[in-house]
C-alpha cells in the first residue's frame, strides 16, 4: 500500500517535471540549451540513450553526462545558459586609446610586437591578459600582421651577384 502511494507520487512528480520541461523548451530560444532539454525530454519519454544520441546527434556518453547533470543539478540549473559571451574588461574606446601608441610607433617604421601590446594591456587591466585576447583585439581594431622580410623574394643569390660584377 505504502509502496503504491510512493510510486503514484513519483509519477505525478515526473508528469509535473515533464510539463515544466516542455514549457521551458517552448520559451527557450538558445539552440544549445534546446538540444540539452530535448535530450532530457526524450529520456523522460522512455527513449534509450542510444536512440537519444542518434536523434540529437550526440554520443551515447554525452547523453549519459547530460542525464547525470540533470539529476544532480535539477531542471532550472540544467536549463540555465552557462556559456556567456564576450566579457571584455575595457571598452572599445579604451582599447583604441592603448593601441594608438603602438599605431604611431608602427607608422614611424618601428617594429611592434604582441608581447609589447600585451604588457601595456596587462598594466592597464591590472591582471594577466591572454595572448589570444590580444590577437582578437588587434583583429577587432583592424590591425593586420605585417612583418619585414629579410630579403627581397626576387633578389639574386650571392653567386649571381659575383658573376655580374665588373672587374
mmCIF file of C-alpha atoms in Angstrom:
data_model
loop_
_atom_site.group_PDB
_atom_site.id
_atom_site.type_symbol
_atom_site.label_atom_id
_atom_site.label_comp_id
_atom_site.label_asym_id
_atom_site.label_seq_id
_atom_site.Cartn_x
_atom_site.Cartn_y
_atom_site.Cartn_z
ATOM 1 C CA UNK A 1 0.000 0.000 0.000
ATOM 2 C CA UNK A 2 2.729 2.442 1.042
ATOM 3 C CA UNK A 3 4.823 1.416 -1.984
ATOM 4 C CA UNK A 4 1.936 2.139 -4.379
ATOM 5 C CA UNK A 5 1.402 5.574 -2.827
ATOM 6 C CA UNK A 6 5.074 6.460 -3.256
ATOM 7 C CA UNK A 7 5.007 5.169 -6.830
ATOM 8 C CA UNK A 8 1.961 7.353 -7.648
ATOM 9 C CA UNK A 9 3.598 10.412 -6.125
ATOM 10 C CA UNK A 10 6.754 9.793 -8.170
ATOM 11 C CA UNK A 11 4.716 9.501 -11.359
ATOM 12 C CA UNK A 12 2.875 12.744 -10.559
ATOM 13 C CA UNK A 13 6.189 14.485 -9.939
ATOM 14 C CA UNK A 14 7.508 13.188 -13.262
ATOM 15 C CA UNK A 15 4.392 14.490 -15.040
ATOM 16 C CA UNK A 16 4.785 17.911 -13.437
ATOM 17 C CA UNK A 17 8.500 17.952 -14.251
ATOM 18 C CA UNK A 18 7.776 16.858 -17.821
ATOM 19 C CA UNK A 19 5.210 19.662 -18.220
ATOM 20 C CA UNK A 20 7.694 22.220 -16.856
ATOM 21 C CA UNK A 21 10.360 20.875 -19.214
ATOM 22 C CA UNK A 22 8.067 21.265 -22.228
ATOM 23 C CA UNK A 23 7.266 24.853 -21.189
ATOM 24 C CA UNK A 24 10.985 25.595 -20.895
ATOM 25 C CA UNK A 25 11.635 24.136 -24.341
ATOM 26 C CA UNK A 26 8.909 26.363 -25.820
ATOM 27 C CA UNK A 27 10.147 29.509 -24.109
ATOM 28 C CA UNK A 28 13.824 28.830 -24.856
ATOM 29 C CA UNK A 29 15.468 30.428 -27.888
ATOM 30 C CA UNK A 30 19.034 29.142 -27.488
ATOM 31 C CA UNK A 31 19.987 26.240 -29.710
ATOM 32 C CA UNK A 32 22.459 24.626 -27.287
ATOM 33 C CA UNK A 33 20.071 24.709 -24.337
ATOM 34 C CA UNK A 34 17.201 23.484 -26.506
ATOM 35 C CA UNK A 35 19.191 20.456 -27.591
ATOM 36 C CA UNK A 36 20.061 19.567 -23.981
ATOM 37 C CA UNK A 37 16.453 19.996 -22.851
ATOM 38 C CA UNK A 38 15.252 17.793 -25.698
ATOM 39 C CA UNK A 39 17.668 15.086 -24.597
ATOM 40 C CA UNK A 40 16.061 15.093 -21.143
ATOM 41 C CA UNK A 41 12.563 15.219 -22.663
ATOM 42 C CA UNK A 42 13.290 12.124 -24.721
ATOM 43 C CA UNK A 43 14.732 10.423 -21.642
ATOM 44 C CA UNK A 44 11.560 11.165 -19.659
ATOM 45 C CA UNK A 45 9.517 9.799 -22.555
ATOM 46 C CA UNK A 46 11.357 6.493 -22.085
ATOM 47 C CA UNK A 47 13.786 6.565 -25.021
ATOM 48 C CA UNK A 48 17.099 4.747 -24.684
ATOM 49 C CA UNK A 49 20.424 6.586 -24.590
ATOM 50 C CA UNK A 50 21.303 5.210 -28.000
ATOM 51 C CA UNK A 51 18.037 6.469 -29.545
ATOM 52 C CA UNK A 52 18.502 9.915 -27.982
ATOM 53 C CA UNK A 53 22.091 10.088 -29.203
ATOM 54 C CA UNK A 54 21.098 9.208 -32.775
ATOM 55 C CA UNK A 55 18.175 11.616 -32.850
ATOM 56 C CA UNK A 56 20.071 14.625 -31.435
ATOM 57 C CA UNK A 57 23.475 13.872 -32.932
ATOM 58 C CA UNK A 58 25.147 13.304 -29.558
ATOM 59 C CA UNK A 59 27.322 10.429 -28.465
ATOM 60 C CA UNK A 60 25.822 7.936 -26.029
ATOM 61 C CA UNK A 61 28.363 9.074 -23.436
ATOM 62 C CA UNK A 62 27.258 12.702 -23.813
ATOM 63 C CA UNK A 63 23.636 11.683 -23.261
ATOM 64 C CA UNK A 64 24.695 9.913 -20.050
ATOM 65 C CA UNK A 65 26.568 13.056 -18.963
ATOM 66 C CA UNK A 66 23.500 15.208 -19.597
ATOM 67 C CA UNK A 67 21.257 12.874 -17.608
ATOM 68 C CA UNK A 68 23.729 12.883 -14.718
ATOM 69 C CA UNK A 69 23.963 16.683 -14.763
ATOM 70 C CA UNK A 70 20.173 16.937 -14.863
ATOM 71 C CA UNK A 71 19.773 14.574 -11.902
ATOM 72 C CA UNK A 72 22.433 16.351 -9.848
ATOM 73 C CA UNK A 73 21.507 19.979 -10.542
ATOM 74 C CA UNK A 74 17.802 19.907 -11.242
ATOM 75 C CA UNK A 75 15.821 21.282 -14.145
ATOM 76 C CA UNK A 76 16.334 25.024 -13.661
ATOM 77 C CA UNK A 77 20.102 24.901 -13.216
ATOM 78 C CA UNK A 78 20.359 22.415 -16.085
ATOM 79 C CA UNK A 79 18.377 24.720 -18.392
ATOM 80 C CA UNK A 80 20.357 27.834 -17.473
ATOM 81 C CA UNK A 81 22.615 29.053 -20.281
ATOM 82 C CA UNK A 82 26.078 28.972 -18.707
ATOM 83 C CA UNK A 83 28.102 29.922 -21.736
ATOM 84 C CA UNK A 84 28.482 33.677 -21.697
ATOM 85 C CA UNK A 85 29.614 35.907 -24.464
ATOM 86 C CA UNK A 86 32.490 38.280 -24.652
ATOM 87 C CA UNK A 87 33.379 39.679 -21.232
ATOM 88 C CA UNK A 88 35.743 42.455 -22.175
ATOM 89 C CA UNK A 89 37.201 44.402 -19.317
ATOM 90 C CA UNK A 90 37.867 47.502 -21.410
ATOM 91 C CA UNK A 91 35.576 49.469 -23.693
ATOM 92 C CA UNK A 92 36.279 49.738 -27.399
ATOM 93 C CA UNK A 93 37.476 53.315 -26.905
ATOM 94 C CA UNK A 94 39.872 52.356 -24.097
ATOM 95 C CA UNK A 95 41.305 49.600 -26.269
ATOM 96 C CA UNK A 96 41.733 52.046 -29.153
ATOM 97 C CA UNK A 97 43.471 54.524 -26.854
ATOM 98 C CA UNK A 98 46.089 51.955 -25.829
ATOM 99 C CA UNK A 99 46.577 50.759 -29.411
ATOM 100 C CA UNK A 100 47.045 54.338 -30.608
ATOM 101 C CA UNK A 101 50.564 54.441 -29.087
ATOM 102 C CA UNK A 102 51.532 51.326 -30.975
ATOM 103 C CA UNK A 103 49.937 52.576 -34.171
ATOM 104 C CA UNK A 104 52.079 55.720 -34.015
ATOM 105 C CA UNK A 105 55.157 53.608 -33.375
ATOM 106 C CA UNK A 106 54.364 51.420 -36.380
ATOM 107 C CA UNK A 107 53.792 54.485 -38.585
ATOM 108 C CA UNK A 108 57.355 55.561 -37.812
ATOM 109 C CA UNK A 109 58.525 52.215 -39.135
ATOM 110 C CA UNK A 110 59.366 50.682 -35.775
ATOM 111 C CA UNK A 111 58.625 47.055 -35.064
ATOM 112 C CA UNK A 112 55.622 46.442 -32.789
ATOM 113 C CA UNK A 113 55.222 43.015 -31.194
ATOM 114 C CA UNK A 114 52.276 41.366 -29.492
ATOM 115 C CA UNK A 115 54.299 40.950 -26.305
ATOM 116 C CA UNK A 116 54.669 44.763 -26.050
ATOM 117 C CA UNK A 117 50.948 45.264 -26.580
ATOM 118 C CA UNK A 118 50.176 42.518 -24.070
ATOM 119 C CA UNK A 119 52.407 44.177 -21.493
ATOM 120 C CA UNK A 120 50.573 47.503 -21.947
ATOM 121 C CA UNK A 121 47.183 45.821 -21.592
ATOM 122 C CA UNK A 122 48.311 43.908 -18.504
ATOM 123 C CA UNK A 123 49.336 47.198 -16.887
ATOM 124 C CA UNK A 124 46.035 48.869 -17.806
ATOM 125 C CA UNK A 125 43.849 45.966 -16.630
ATOM 126 C CA UNK A 126 45.928 45.128 -13.578
ATOM 127 C CA UNK A 127 45.931 41.414 -14.364
ATOM 128 C CA UNK A 128 47.359 38.988 -16.886
ATOM 129 C CA UNK A 129 45.817 39.070 -20.343
ATOM 130 C CA UNK A 130 45.939 36.027 -22.559
ATOM 131 C CA UNK A 131 47.774 36.273 -25.854
ATOM 132 C CA UNK A 132 44.624 35.130 -27.666
ATOM 133 C CA UNK A 133 42.756 38.145 -26.291
ATOM 134 C CA UNK A 134 45.402 40.430 -27.783
ATOM 135 C CA UNK A 135 45.152 38.799 -31.216
ATOM 136 C CA UNK A 136 41.343 39.103 -31.157
ATOM 137 C CA UNK A 137 41.691 42.716 -30.033
ATOM 138 C CA UNK A 138 44.022 43.518 -32.936
ATOM 139 C CA UNK A 139 41.619 41.872 -35.354
ATOM 140 C CA UNK A 140 38.692 43.803 -33.852
ATOM 141 C CA UNK A 141 40.521 47.100 -34.416
ATOM 142 C CA UNK A 142 41.535 46.313 -37.994
ATOM 143 C CA UNK A 143 45.216 45.569 -37.427
ATOM 144 C CA UNK A 144 46.918 43.003 -39.598
ATOM 145 C CA UNK A 145 50.141 41.094 -39.333
ATOM 146 C CA UNK A 146 52.889 42.717 -41.352
ATOM 147 C CA UNK A 147 56.448 41.579 -40.914
ATOM 148 C CA UNK A 148 59.553 42.964 -42.578
ATOM 149 C CA UNK A 149 61.137 40.361 -44.788
ATOM 150 C CA UNK A 150 64.824 39.584 -44.544
ATOM 151 C CA UNK A 151 65.462 39.925 -48.273
ATOM 152 C CA UNK A 152 63.551 40.634 -51.431
ATOM 153 C CA UNK A 153 61.998 37.459 -52.889
ATOM 154 C CA UNK A 154 63.488 38.164 -56.337
ATOM 155 C CA UNK A 155 66.916 39.056 -55.021
ATOM 156 C CA UNK A 156 69.711 37.269 -56.842
ATOM 157 C CA UNK A 157 71.842 34.746 -54.982
ATOM 158 C CA UNK A 158 75.381 35.551 -53.864
ATOM 159 C CA UNK A 159 76.935 33.687 -56.842
ATOM 160 C CA UNK A 160 74.832 35.591 -59.376
ATOM 161 C CA UNK A 161 75.838 38.941 -57.944
ATOM 162 C CA UNK A 162 79.529 37.990 -58.038
ATOM 163 C CA UNK A 163 79.275 36.972 -61.704
ATOM 164 C CA UNK A 164 77.626 40.217 -62.715
ATOM 165 C CA UNK A 165 80.140 42.466 -61.024
ATOM 166 C CA UNK A 166 82.500 44.247 -63.342
ATOM 167 C CA UNK A 167 86.176 43.872 -62.689
#
